[in-house]
Amino acid sequence: GALFGPGLGAFIIARASQITTGAVLAYAADSISYLVSVISLLFIRVSFQMERATEKRRSLYREIADGLRFLWQQRLLRIMALLTTVVNFLQSPITLIIIVLSRGSLHIDVQTLGFVLSAEGVGGVLGGVIAPLLRARLRFALIMIGSVIVWAGAALLLALAPSAPLLIVGFGVIGLLWPVYGVTLVTYRLSITPEHLQGRVNSAFRFLSFGSEPLGAAVGGLLLVSPGGQTVLFLIAGGLALSSVAVLFTSLRKA
């Protein structure tokens, strides 16, 4: 979806007589794709889960507390959860900012904007290919901290980009690093978490890290009004750079 979706959506909008009509058609096509996915699930005849022994049901709040407690007790895992929460907060408004800048000061047409947004998906595919190779050859800390530093550079590149080509490079780099960062992070988390706590710890981690995204998008959207998209990208780059420096003073640096 991230690979072909933006380009296909931009193509549909560009072919329509009016942008509004094209946007309606693009959303209709997106809705139909979800409907097709739902229908396809009806043809799956195997169970999604293996049978398990009946366990005594516990309070949902107690299970959530178990996941959060284990997460917080593991120093390195706690640092990574906080780092990922900050990174997601900072990066969540980038797509919106690029759309506003592209259609505003950069005067990029809709179809080219689709190619820009597709660059993140292309980068993600490439990142998925190289992630296991990098994980096997580089230190854990180097991948985690290095990813944040390069993300800061990519955000700076987006802020300074005068045209679509540099936007494509910046977006591609952001997408490239997410699988690398994610594979390294999840591999470590799975390796230290007891099997019976896997679901709870995963839920707690994702609640913290993904929970910051709506807030980041909202703050980024408000800042788009003033001081503007380019300045917000500079702030994002600065925030990511400061985050990478901050974790250098934690135990993550020696991991």
Short mmCIF file of C-alpha atoms in Angstrom, two decimals:
data_model
loop_
_atom_site.label_atom_id
_atom_site.label_comp_id
_atom_site.label_asym_id
_atom_site.label_seq_id
_atom_site.Cartn_x
_atom_site.Cartn_y
_atom_site.Cartn_z
CA GLY A 1 0.00 0.00 0.00
CA ALA A 2 2.72 2.48 0.93
CA LEU A 3 4.64 1.50 -2.21
CA PHE A 4 1.93 1.89 -4.86
CA GLY A 5 -0.90 3.68 -3.03
CA PRO A 6 0.30 7.31 -3.14
CA GLY A 7 1.30 7.08 -6.80
CA LEU A 8 -1.96 5.42 -7.82
CA GLY A 9 -4.00 7.94 -5.84
CA ALA A 10 -2.15 10.83 -7.45
CA PHE A 11 -2.65 9.28 -10.89
CA ILE A 12 -6.42 9.05 -10.32
CA ILE A 13 -6.60 12.65 -9.11
CA ALA A 14 -4.52 13.91 -12.03
CA ARG A 15 -6.77 12.16 -14.58
CA ALA A 16 -9.98 13.75 -13.24
CA SER A 17 -11.32 17.02 -14.59
CA GLN A 18 -11.22 18.60 -11.11
CA ILE A 19 -9.06 17.86 -8.08
CA THR A 20 -12.16 17.46 -5.88
CA THR A 21 -13.64 14.86 -8.22
CA GLY A 22 -10.31 13.04 -8.44
CA ALA A 23 -9.99 12.98 -4.64
CA VAL A 24 -13.48 11.45 -4.34
CA LEU A 25 -12.58 8.77 -6.90
CA ALA A 26 -9.28 8.04 -5.13
CA TYR A 27 -11.02 7.59 -1.79
CA ALA A 28 -13.65 5.39 -3.45
CA ALA A 29 -10.90 3.17 -4.91
CA ASP A 30 -9.27 2.97 -1.47
CA SER A 31 -12.59 1.98 0.13
CA ILE A 32 -13.15 -0.73 -2.49
CA SER A 33 -9.69 -2.17 -1.79
CA TYR A 34 -10.61 -2.58 1.90
CA LEU A 35 -13.89 -4.25 0.90
CA VAL A 36 -11.99 -6.70 -1.32
CA SER A 37 -9.64 -7.47 1.59
CA VAL A 38 -12.58 -8.22 3.91
CA ILE A 39 -14.23 -10.48 1.35
CA SER A 40 -10.97 -12.36 0.76
CA LEU A 41 -10.75 -13.16 4.50
CA LEU A 42 -14.04 -15.05 4.23
CA PHE A 43 -12.34 -17.65 2.03
CA ILE A 44 -9.73 -18.55 4.67
CA ARG A 45 -10.79 -21.87 6.18
CA VAL A 46 -8.00 -22.49 8.68
CA SER A 47 -7.89 -21.26 12.26
CA PHE A 48 -5.71 -18.25 13.00
CA GLN A 49 -4.76 -19.61 16.43
CA MET A 50 -3.72 -22.95 17.85
CA GLU A 51 -5.81 -24.46 20.60
CA ARG A 52 -4.53 -23.57 24.04
CA ALA A 53 -5.25 -24.88 27.48
CA THR A 54 -7.99 -22.97 29.25
CA GLU A 55 -6.52 -20.33 31.54
CA LYS A 56 -8.13 -18.47 34.36
CA ARG A 57 -9.18 -15.07 33.08
CA ARG A 58 -7.56 -12.11 34.77
CA SER A 59 -8.47 -8.45 34.93
CA LEU A 60 -7.53 -6.56 31.77
CA TYR A 61 -6.05 -3.77 33.87
CA ARG A 62 -3.86 -6.27 35.73
CA GLU A 63 -2.54 -7.72 32.47
CA ILE A 64 -1.79 -4.23 31.15
CA ALA A 65 0.00 -3.45 34.41
CA ASP A 66 2.08 -6.64 34.05
CA GLY A 67 3.28 -5.56 30.61
CA LEU A 68 4.08 -2.02 31.70
CA ARG A 69 5.85 -3.25 34.85
CA PHE A 70 8.13 -5.61 32.95
CA LEU A 71 8.81 -2.96 30.31
CA TRP A 72 9.78 -0.39 32.92
CA GLN A 73 11.97 -2.78 34.90
CA GLN A 74 14.16 -3.54 31.88
CA ARG A 75 16.46 -0.51 31.66
CA LEU A 76 17.46 -0.89 28.01
CA LEU A 77 13.93 -1.71 26.90
CA ARG A 78 12.64 1.30 28.83
CA ILE A 79 15.12 3.60 27.09
CA MET A 80 14.13 2.24 23.68
CA ALA A 81 10.44 2.69 24.45
CA LEU A 82 11.00 6.33 25.40
CA LEU A 83 13.24 6.95 22.39
CA THR A 84 10.75 5.39 19.97
CA THR A 85 7.91 7.40 21.53
CA VAL A 86 9.81 10.64 20.94
CA VAL A 87 10.83 9.65 17.39
CA ASN A 88 7.23 8.79 16.46
CA PHE A 89 5.98 12.04 17.97
CA LEU A 90 8.48 14.07 15.95
CA GLN A 91 8.07 12.23 12.66
CA SER A 92 4.28 11.84 12.63
CA PRO A 93 3.49 15.25 11.00
CA ILE A 94 6.14 15.00 8.26
CA THR A 95 3.82 13.66 5.56
CA LEU A 96 1.27 16.40 6.20
CA ILE A 97 3.99 19.05 6.13
CA ILE A 98 5.36 17.79 2.81
CA ILE A 99 1.89 17.81 1.24
CA VAL A 100 1.30 21.40 2.36
CA LEU A 101 4.73 22.58 1.19
CA SER A 102 4.43 20.72 -2.12
CA ARG A 103 1.09 22.24 -2.96
CA GLY A 104 2.16 25.65 -1.64
CA SER A 105 5.61 27.20 -1.89
CA LEU A 106 7.19 24.37 -3.92
CA HIS A 107 4.38 24.28 -6.54
CA ILE A 108 4.63 20.52 -7.10
CA ASP A 109 1.81 18.95 -9.13
CA VAL A 110 -0.36 16.20 -7.70
CA GLN A 111 1.18 13.35 -9.71
CA THR A 112 4.74 14.29 -8.74
CA LEU A 113 3.60 14.56 -5.12
CA GLY A 114 2.38 10.97 -5.42
CA PHE A 115 5.88 9.89 -6.46
CA VAL A 116 7.33 11.80 -3.50
CA LEU A 117 5.06 10.03 -1.04
CA SER A 118 5.71 6.65 -2.69
CA ALA A 119 9.43 7.08 -2.02
CA GLU A 120 8.88 6.14 1.63
CA GLY A 121 7.35 2.81 0.55
CA VAL A 122 10.21 2.11 -1.85
CA GLY A 123 12.69 2.90 0.90
CA GLY A 124 10.79 0.61 3.26
CA VAL A 125 11.07 -2.33 0.84
CA LEU A 126 14.81 -1.78 0.47
CA GLY A 127 15.16 -1.38 4.23
CA GLY A 128 13.39 -4.70 4.77
CA VAL A 129 15.95 -6.38 2.52
CA ILE A 130 19.04 -4.94 4.19
CA ALA A 131 17.77 -4.94 7.79
CA PRO A 132 18.85 -8.54 8.62
CA LEU A 133 22.25 -7.92 7.05
CA LEU A 134 22.87 -4.78 9.09
CA ARG A 135 21.59 -6.43 12.26
CA ALA A 136 24.10 -9.25 11.83
CA ARG A 137 27.07 -6.95 11.20
CA LEU A 138 26.54 -3.82 13.31
CA ARG A 139 26.25 -3.23 17.03
CA PHE A 140 22.80 -2.78 18.49
CA ALA A 141 23.56 0.74 19.73
CA LEU A 142 25.03 1.83 16.41
CA ILE A 143 21.85 0.87 14.55
CA MET A 144 19.49 2.47 17.06
CA ILE A 145 21.35 5.74 17.60
CA GLY A 146 22.62 5.92 14.02
CA SER A 147 19.06 5.61 12.69
CA VAL A 148 17.92 8.61 14.72
CA ILE A 149 20.91 10.66 13.55
CA VAL A 150 20.21 9.84 9.90
CA TRP A 151 16.51 10.62 10.41
CA ALA A 152 17.55 14.03 11.68
CA GLY A 153 19.60 14.53 8.51
CA ALA A 154 16.67 13.40 6.33
CA ALA A 155 14.33 15.88 8.05
CA LEU A 156 16.90 18.63 7.49
CA LEU A 157 17.12 17.65 3.82
CA LEU A 158 13.33 17.89 3.52
CA ALA A 159 13.39 21.34 5.11
CA LEU A 160 16.02 22.57 2.64
CA ALA A 161 14.66 20.80 -0.46
CA PRO A 162 13.86 23.27 -3.28
CA SER A 163 12.15 20.69 -5.48
CA ALA A 164 10.75 17.16 -5.75
CA PRO A 165 14.00 15.18 -6.26
CA LEU A 166 15.42 16.05 -2.84
CA LEU A 167 12.03 15.43 -1.24
CA ILE A 168 12.08 11.95 -2.79
CA VAL A 169 15.56 11.30 -1.37
CA GLY A 170 14.59 12.53 2.11
CA PHE A 171 11.37 10.53 2.20
CA GLY A 172 13.14 7.46 0.85
CA VAL A 173 15.78 7.61 3.58
CA ILE A 174 13.08 7.89 6.28
CA GLY A 175 11.32 4.82 4.89
CA LEU A 176 14.58 2.91 4.47
CA LEU A 177 15.52 3.18 8.14
CA TRP A 178 12.22 2.14 9.72
CA PRO A 179 12.59 -1.59 8.94
CA VAL A 180 16.23 -1.48 10.06
CA TYR A 181 15.31 0.22 13.33
CA GLY A 182 12.21 -1.93 13.82
CA VAL A 183 13.89 -5.29 13.18
CA THR A 184 16.67 -4.46 15.63
CA LEU A 185 14.25 -3.25 18.28
CA VAL A 186 11.72 -6.07 18.03
CA THR A 187 14.43 -8.75 17.90
CA TYR A 188 15.88 -7.52 21.19
CA ARG A 189 12.46 -7.16 22.82
CA LEU A 190 11.44 -10.69 21.89
CA SER A 191 14.74 -12.12 23.09
CA ILE A 192 14.42 -10.83 26.66
CA THR A 193 10.65 -11.05 27.20
CA PRO A 194 9.25 -14.29 28.70
CA GLU A 195 6.84 -16.07 26.39
CA HIS A 196 3.81 -15.60 28.66
CA LEU A 197 4.42 -11.82 28.71
CA GLN A 198 5.06 -11.32 24.99
CA GLY A 199 1.58 -10.00 24.17
CA ARG A 200 1.38 -7.73 27.21
CA VAL A 201 4.84 -6.23 26.75
CA ASN A 202 4.27 -5.75 23.03
CA SER A 203 0.96 -4.01 23.73
CA ALA A 204 2.53 -1.77 26.37
CA PHE A 205 5.43 -0.85 24.10
CA ARG A 206 3.15 -0.07 21.15
CA PHE A 207 0.75 1.88 23.35
CA LEU A 208 3.57 4.21 24.38
CA SER A 209 5.34 4.48 21.04
CA PHE A 210 2.33 4.69 18.72
CA GLY A 211 0.23 6.62 21.21
CA SER A 212 2.43 9.66 20.66
CA GLU A 213 1.71 9.81 16.91
CA PRO A 214 -1.76 11.46 17.06
CA LEU A 215 -0.43 14.07 19.47
CA GLY A 216 2.58 14.75 17.25
CA ALA A 217 0.40 15.07 14.16
CA ALA A 218 -1.91 17.49 15.98
CA VAL A 219 0.97 19.66 17.23
CA GLY A 220 2.59 19.62 13.79
CA GLY A 221 -0.68 20.63 12.15
CA LEU A 222 -1.06 23.57 14.53
CA LEU A 223 2.51 24.72 13.89
CA LEU A 224 1.89 24.63 10.13
CA VAL A 225 -0.21 27.78 10.52
CA SER A 226 2.67 29.58 12.21
CA PRO A 227 5.69 29.42 11.96
CA GLY A 228 5.16 27.31 8.83
CA GLY A 229 6.14 23.95 7.32
CA GLN A 230 9.80 24.59 6.66
CA THR A 231 10.41 25.84 10.19
CA VAL A 232 8.58 22.84 11.66
CA LEU A 233 10.85 20.51 9.67
CA PHE A 234 13.87 22.31 11.12
CA LEU A 235 12.40 21.80 14.60
CA ILE A 236 11.83 18.10 13.88
CA ALA A 237 15.42 17.71 12.67
CA GLY A 238 16.66 19.46 15.81
CA GLY A 239 14.48 17.31 18.07
CA LEU A 240 15.76 14.11 16.48
CA ALA A 241 19.37 15.29 16.76
CA LEU A 242 18.89 16.14 20.45
CA SER A 243 17.30 12.74 21.05
CA SER A 244 20.31 10.97 19.56
CA VAL A 245 22.64 13.01 21.76
CA ALA A 246 20.54 12.35 24.87
CA VAL A 247 20.67 8.55 24.51
CA LEU A 248 24.47 8.72 24.25
CA PHE A 249 24.41 9.40 28.01
CA THR A 250 22.42 6.24 28.75
CA SER A 251 23.28 2.53 28.87
CA LEU A 252 22.06 2.19 25.28
CA ARG A 253 25.40 3.61 24.11
CA LYS A 254 27.23 0.47 25.29
CA ALA A 255 24.69 -2.07 23.97
#
